[in-house]
Amino acid sequence: MSSLQDIDGTVGSGRRDENQSPNLPRILIIGAGSRGLTYARAVRSSNNGVVTAVAEPNEYKRTQLGQATIWGTQDPPTEGAVFGDWVEFVAYEERRRARVLAGDKDVPPGVDAVFVCVLDDMHREVVLALTRLGGLHIMCEKPLATTLKDCIDLYLALGSNTTAKGEQAVFSIGHVLRYSPHNKMLRRLIHEHHAIGEVLSVVHTEPVGWWHFTHSYVRGNWRRESTAAPSLLTKSCHDIDVLLWLLCSPPDYSARDCPPPHLPSTVSSMGSLQYFKKSRKPQAAGAATNCLSCPIEERCKYSAKRIYLGKELVGLGSGNKNWPVSIVVPDIESYGDEKGASDALLLELGKDYNASLPDSQVARRNWFGRCVYESDNDVCDEQVVTITWEEDQIQPAPSSRGTSEDESGTSDSIHGRGAKMATFHMVAQTKAICERYTHLYGTDGEIYADSTTITVQDFRTGKSTTHRPRLESAGHGDGDVGLTRQFVLAVDKVKNHGWSTDRAQKEIIGCTLKEVIRSHAMVFCAEKARKDRAVVDWQQWWAAEVESRLSQNPNL
C-alpha cells in the first residue's frame, strides 16, 4: 500500500497502457451531442482505442464529430464510418456480418465497442438493439434508463450480451464521478489508508447552479418528469452512485477474498419544486411568457438574453460558442460573425407557445426563451436523500498480520461495515455550477473535499493534511476522461492481451452490473420515499421491486 505522502502523485484521470496495441479497439459513438463529442475527444487523448464511426441524425453534429475525431477535414468518410442514426448502424452491421460469414472479400472491419450518448429516453431501445446484435462492449451515458422497469430490462439484456468466446461483454455506465482523480483519491484515503478511521457520516452536496438549473431543468430536456425522469435521476444518479461506491461497495472487487457489499438499511427523502413556478413570478412581469417580450427582462437575473447572449456569464458575448449556447443553436459555430450568431440565438429564444398549442407538442422540444416562472417544468429544484446502514459484521479472512484489529483498534469483522449514514443534498440556487463538496466524519478524523482539494483532519495526531489531485480536464473533475480511458483500456485488454471480460470488468472498469442496477434502484427507492413521505426499508423494497424481477438471472 502506498503511503499518504505519495498518494497525490499516484492518482490520475484513468490508466493508459503505454505499449500501444497493434490492433486498436474500434469505437462507434451513437449520439454526437455534447456528451458524445466529449467522449470522442477523450478517446483521442487515449492511446488504446480509436473512434471509427458516428451515428447521429443531425447532419451538423454528425459532421462536426466526424471531422474532429474520425476522418478529418480533407478526406470524405469511408464505408462504415457514418450513419444517420443507430437503426442505420444496426442494419449495416447485420449486413456486414452476413458478408463476413459468406466469405466475401474486402469487408470493412466492424467496431468493437459503442458509446451510447442519445437522449435518456432512447437508452432502452438503443442498448437492447446492441445486445441483440451481440458481442459489442457498451458504455451507456447515465442514467441507464428512465424507469425502474427499463433499468431491470437492460440489466437482463446486458447480462446476456456475450462475445464470441461466450463471455459477458464489458459494460460501463456514465457514472463519471467514480473515475475522477479526486474521488479515486478520496476512496483510497478511506479504504486503504483509513485516514479518518471508520466512516460514521457523509454529507455530500451537489450545487447545480442558479442559471444552470434553469437551462437544463426549467427550459431544457430534463424539465418534466413525464418526458424525462425525476431530477434526482437525470442530474444526480451518479452522486447517489458515488455514495454507494464509497460506503457500500467492497474496496476491491478483484480481490480473491472480496467481501459482499455492505447493503443499506433505510432510505428517506424530501424535496419539491420550490421556486420555478408561476406563484413566484414577479408582478411587474405581467402576462409575459417569453423573455424577449418581458417588461422587466433587463433586470431579471434569469433573462435568456443575459444567459445566452450576455458577457457576464457564459453567453455569446463572452466569446463562448460551446455549452450552453450550442445547445440552443447546435450549429452556432457555422455563423461566420457575431451578428449572425446573435441573430440566430435571438430567433430561437423568441419562440414561444400559448394555450392553443397541444401539450404533447410543448413537451416535444426545448423553450430556452421561456419565462422560468411560466414554463411547464415539474421536477424538484431541491432534494435531500438520507441513507442509513446498520452494523453488519462478517467473518474476516485469515490475516498474515496475526491480529484481528487495524491500527485504530477496529475489528476486521466490522471494518467498513459499521453503522453509518449518508446525506445527499441537490440544490439549484447556488453560485457554484456542479462544483460538488463533501464532508466525511469518522472515528479518528474528518475530511472536507471540494472539487480541487481534499483536507484530512486527524484527531490522533492533530495534523491537517491537504491533497490536491492532479487534473487534466475540467469535465466532472476529470471524470469524463477517466471513465473513457478505463473503458477503452478494458476493451483493449480483452481484444489484444488475452484478458477475460470478467477480469477487465472488475480490475479496470471497477463496477459490476450489480452495482449499476443497485445505484439506479436507490434513486427510484428515494423517489418512493419522497412521494410517500416515508422511511423505506431498503432490503424489503429491493426484494419486492427488484430481486423478484431478477430471479431469472443467476448473476444476482
XYZ file of C-alpha atoms in Angstrom, residues 169-474:
306
model
C -19.229 -8.293 -22.835
C -17.685 -5.374 -20.960
C -20.185 -2.747 -19.830
C -19.736 0.678 -18.323
C -22.208 3.345 -17.247
C -21.593 7.094 -17.393
C -21.125 7.436 -13.641
C -18.097 9.621 -14.254
C -17.668 10.676 -10.623
C -16.140 7.262 -9.831
C -13.337 7.973 -12.269
C -12.278 11.473 -11.230
C -8.834 11.625 -9.592
C -10.488 13.471 -6.712
C -12.945 10.708 -5.847
C -10.474 7.910 -6.530
C -8.120 9.515 -4.033
C -10.948 10.024 -1.560
C -11.851 6.346 -1.736
C -8.233 5.306 -1.215
C -7.912 7.564 1.811
C -10.999 5.909 3.305
C -10.439 2.264 2.396
C -6.674 1.833 2.049
C -5.258 4.414 4.431
C -8.132 4.547 6.934
C -7.349 8.252 7.174
C -10.291 9.002 9.473
C -10.821 5.540 10.933
C -14.330 4.171 10.493
C -16.624 6.419 8.465
C -19.710 7.323 10.508
C -21.363 10.007 8.417
C -21.102 11.587 4.961
C -22.788 14.797 3.819
C -22.490 15.313 0.061
C -23.807 18.371 -1.795
C -24.347 18.996 -5.482
C -24.763 22.737 -6.130
C -26.405 22.735 -9.551
C -26.144 26.469 -10.109
C -28.906 29.086 -10.273
C -28.831 29.633 -14.039
C -27.641 26.131 -14.976
C -30.748 24.654 -13.370
C -32.991 26.887 -15.494
C -31.128 25.875 -18.655
C -31.474 22.114 -18.171
C -34.359 21.581 -15.744
C -36.751 24.501 -16.332
C -36.336 25.265 -20.037
C -34.403 22.236 -21.288
C -34.557 18.497 -21.905
C -34.974 17.374 -18.304
C -37.695 19.741 -17.074
C -40.614 17.304 -16.988
C -40.775 14.001 -15.158
C -43.265 12.609 -17.674
C -40.952 13.147 -20.655
C -37.598 12.691 -18.904
C -37.388 11.437 -15.310
C -37.060 12.855 -11.775
C -34.174 15.314 -11.452
C -32.632 13.012 -8.841
C -32.139 10.501 -11.655
C -31.239 12.757 -14.567
C -28.970 15.095 -12.600
C -27.803 13.231 -9.545
C -27.852 9.476 -10.107
C -24.042 9.486 -10.235
C -23.958 11.320 -6.891
C -26.045 8.552 -5.342
C -23.752 6.070 -7.069
C -20.583 7.621 -5.683
C -22.003 7.495 -2.150
C -22.744 3.786 -2.548
C -19.290 3.297 -4.087
C -17.687 4.911 -1.041
C -19.825 3.273 1.631
C -21.375 0.125 0.175
C -19.105 -1.418 -2.468
C -16.210 -3.670 -1.425
C -12.787 -1.972 -1.522
C -11.615 -4.253 -4.349
C -13.921 -6.462 -6.416
C -10.920 -8.225 -7.939
C -9.622 -9.401 -4.551
C -9.743 -13.160 -4.018
C -11.436 -12.771 -0.611
C -13.734 -9.942 -1.728
C -16.440 -9.413 0.921
C -20.072 -8.818 -0.047
C -21.288 -5.217 -0.289
C -22.437 -3.536 2.908
C -26.077 -3.015 1.952
C -28.081 -0.047 3.236
C -30.889 -0.392 5.766
C -33.212 2.571 5.211
C -33.838 5.307 2.648
C -35.714 8.571 3.115
C -36.033 11.711 1.035
C -37.574 15.157 0.996
C -37.812 17.585 -1.892
C -40.054 19.532 -4.227
C -40.275 22.193 -6.894
C -39.874 25.191 -4.602
C -39.135 28.174 -6.765
C -39.529 27.909 -10.532
C -43.318 28.155 -10.742
C -45.953 30.745 -11.502
C -46.639 31.680 -7.879
C -43.080 33.065 -7.677
C -43.365 35.249 -10.780
C -42.704 38.978 -10.159
C -45.889 41.014 -10.576
C -44.067 43.521 -12.738
C -43.527 40.840 -15.380
C -47.256 40.909 -16.078
C -48.576 38.366 -18.577
C -45.256 37.944 -20.408
C -44.289 34.330 -21.045
C -41.108 34.952 -23.046
C -38.031 36.933 -22.046
C -37.898 38.895 -25.287
C -41.325 40.419 -24.636
C -40.992 40.828 -20.863
C -41.113 44.393 -19.427
C -38.576 43.529 -16.713
C -36.220 41.472 -18.894
C -33.278 43.842 -18.405
C -33.321 43.477 -14.618
C -34.297 39.806 -14.371
C -31.372 37.581 -13.496
C -32.981 34.701 -15.407
C -33.238 36.665 -18.647
C -32.492 34.349 -21.559
C -30.707 37.222 -23.296
C -28.427 37.641 -20.294
C -27.653 33.923 -20.041
C -27.169 33.104 -23.729
C -26.077 36.404 -25.277
C -24.567 38.364 -22.388
C -20.978 38.857 -21.334
C -21.132 38.277 -17.581
C -21.974 34.548 -17.586
C -21.133 32.181 -20.450
C -23.161 33.750 -23.223
C -22.128 34.566 -26.763
C -20.908 37.985 -25.627
C -18.237 36.296 -23.508
C -16.821 34.659 -26.619
C -18.382 31.285 -25.831
C -19.937 29.169 -28.582
C -19.885 25.907 -26.661
C -22.311 24.722 -23.960
C -24.880 26.100 -23.190
C -25.004 28.347 -26.276
C -24.516 25.401 -28.629
C -27.463 23.605 -27.015
C -29.767 26.469 -28.035
C -28.331 26.667 -31.579
C -26.342 23.477 -32.332
C -24.715 24.907 -35.475
C -23.723 28.177 -33.805
C -20.125 27.677 -34.986
C -21.277 27.853 -38.614
C -22.207 31.523 -38.317
C -19.224 33.498 -39.507
C -19.669 36.667 -37.477
C -21.067 37.543 -34.068
C -24.098 39.343 -35.526
C -25.143 36.270 -37.483
C -24.729 34.089 -34.409
C -26.579 36.619 -32.241
C -29.479 36.816 -34.686
C -29.713 33.011 -34.771
C -29.854 32.893 -30.976
C -32.494 35.633 -30.772
C -34.613 33.822 -33.358
C -34.542 30.652 -31.267
C -35.068 32.437 -27.953
C -38.081 34.253 -29.363
C -40.014 31.037 -29.955
C -42.916 30.631 -27.551
C -46.277 28.934 -27.131
C -49.713 29.590 -25.710
C -52.697 27.536 -24.601
C -53.630 26.722 -28.197
C -50.546 24.525 -28.681
C -51.217 20.940 -27.570
C -49.239 19.876 -24.520
C -47.709 16.984 -26.450
C -46.096 19.486 -28.819
C -44.963 21.741 -25.977
C -43.245 18.785 -24.326
C -41.570 17.708 -27.553
C -38.963 20.478 -27.669
C -36.984 22.937 -25.533
C -38.031 26.555 -24.965
C -34.892 28.405 -23.961
C -36.507 31.865 -24.141
C -39.465 30.890 -21.940
C -40.050 32.716 -18.656
C -38.758 30.483 -15.864
C -41.954 31.149 -13.896
C -44.207 30.196 -16.833
C -42.556 27.003 -18.009
C -44.050 23.502 -17.961
C -41.350 22.147 -15.605
C -42.243 19.962 -12.638
C -39.028 18.306 -11.397
C -37.567 19.047 -7.963
C -35.254 22.032 -7.685
C -34.146 20.906 -4.234
C -33.966 17.441 -2.710
C -32.346 15.674 0.225
C -31.769 11.907 0.400
C -30.699 10.109 3.575
C -29.361 6.551 3.502
C -28.535 4.575 6.653
C -26.593 1.402 7.290
C -26.777 -0.933 10.275
C -23.697 -2.701 11.616
C -23.047 -5.829 9.580
C -20.131 -7.905 10.869
C -18.642 -10.607 8.692
C -16.066 -13.282 9.400
C -12.701 -11.819 8.288
C -10.368 -13.734 6.018
C -7.228 -15.109 7.700
C -4.736 -12.305 8.131
C -0.962 -12.551 7.915
C -0.770 -9.754 10.492
C -1.782 -12.133 13.239
C -4.280 -9.636 14.694
C -7.964 -9.049 14.314
C -7.759 -5.278 14.681
C -6.419 -2.499 12.462
C -4.170 0.340 13.652
C -7.134 2.299 15.022
C -8.350 -0.641 17.082
C -11.259 -1.526 14.805
C -12.075 -5.206 14.418
C -11.581 -6.633 10.921
C -15.097 -8.059 11.095
C -16.542 -4.547 11.360
C -14.089 -2.503 9.282
C -16.099 -0.577 6.700
C -19.281 -2.318 7.824
C -20.250 -0.364 10.929
C -23.400 1.692 11.411
C -23.239 4.883 9.312
C -25.292 7.457 7.455
C -25.064 9.373 4.180
C -26.956 12.535 3.322
C -27.148 13.902 -0.212
C -28.346 17.435 -0.993
C -29.148 18.611 -4.518
C -29.857 22.350 -4.618
C -30.496 24.673 -7.561
C -29.908 28.118 -6.049
C -26.118 28.249 -5.856
C -23.333 30.320 -7.356
C -21.167 27.246 -7.921
C -22.004 25.202 -11.017
C -21.819 21.490 -10.173
C -18.725 22.018 -8.001
C -19.588 19.300 -5.533
C -18.316 19.210 -1.979
C -18.352 16.515 0.662
C -17.862 16.268 4.428
C -16.913 12.876 5.865
C -16.855 12.258 9.611
C -15.047 9.279 11.105
C -13.954 7.799 14.398
C -10.425 9.224 14.058
C -10.868 12.350 11.960
C -12.829 14.214 9.356
C -12.412 15.086 5.688
C -13.584 18.055 3.687
C -13.381 17.528 -0.063
C -14.269 20.153 -2.646
C -13.743 19.990 -6.388
C -9.983 20.563 -6.208
C -8.714 19.630 -2.737
C -9.148 17.004 -0.030
C -8.330 18.105 3.522
C -7.875 15.495 6.242
C -8.081 16.442 9.919
C -6.515 13.668 12.030
C -7.820 13.544 15.603
C -4.977 11.216 16.632
C -2.097 13.480 15.639
C -3.801 16.876 15.476
C -2.402 17.345 11.967
C -4.210 18.724 8.945
C -3.150 17.466 5.508
C -4.400 18.829 2.184
C -4.191 16.760 -1.014
C -4.554 18.243 -4.496
C -5.306 15.548 -7.084
C -3.770 16.050 -10.495
C -6.344 17.012 -13.147
C -6.077 17.051 -16.932
C -9.510 18.459 -17.763
C -12.474 20.123 -16.108
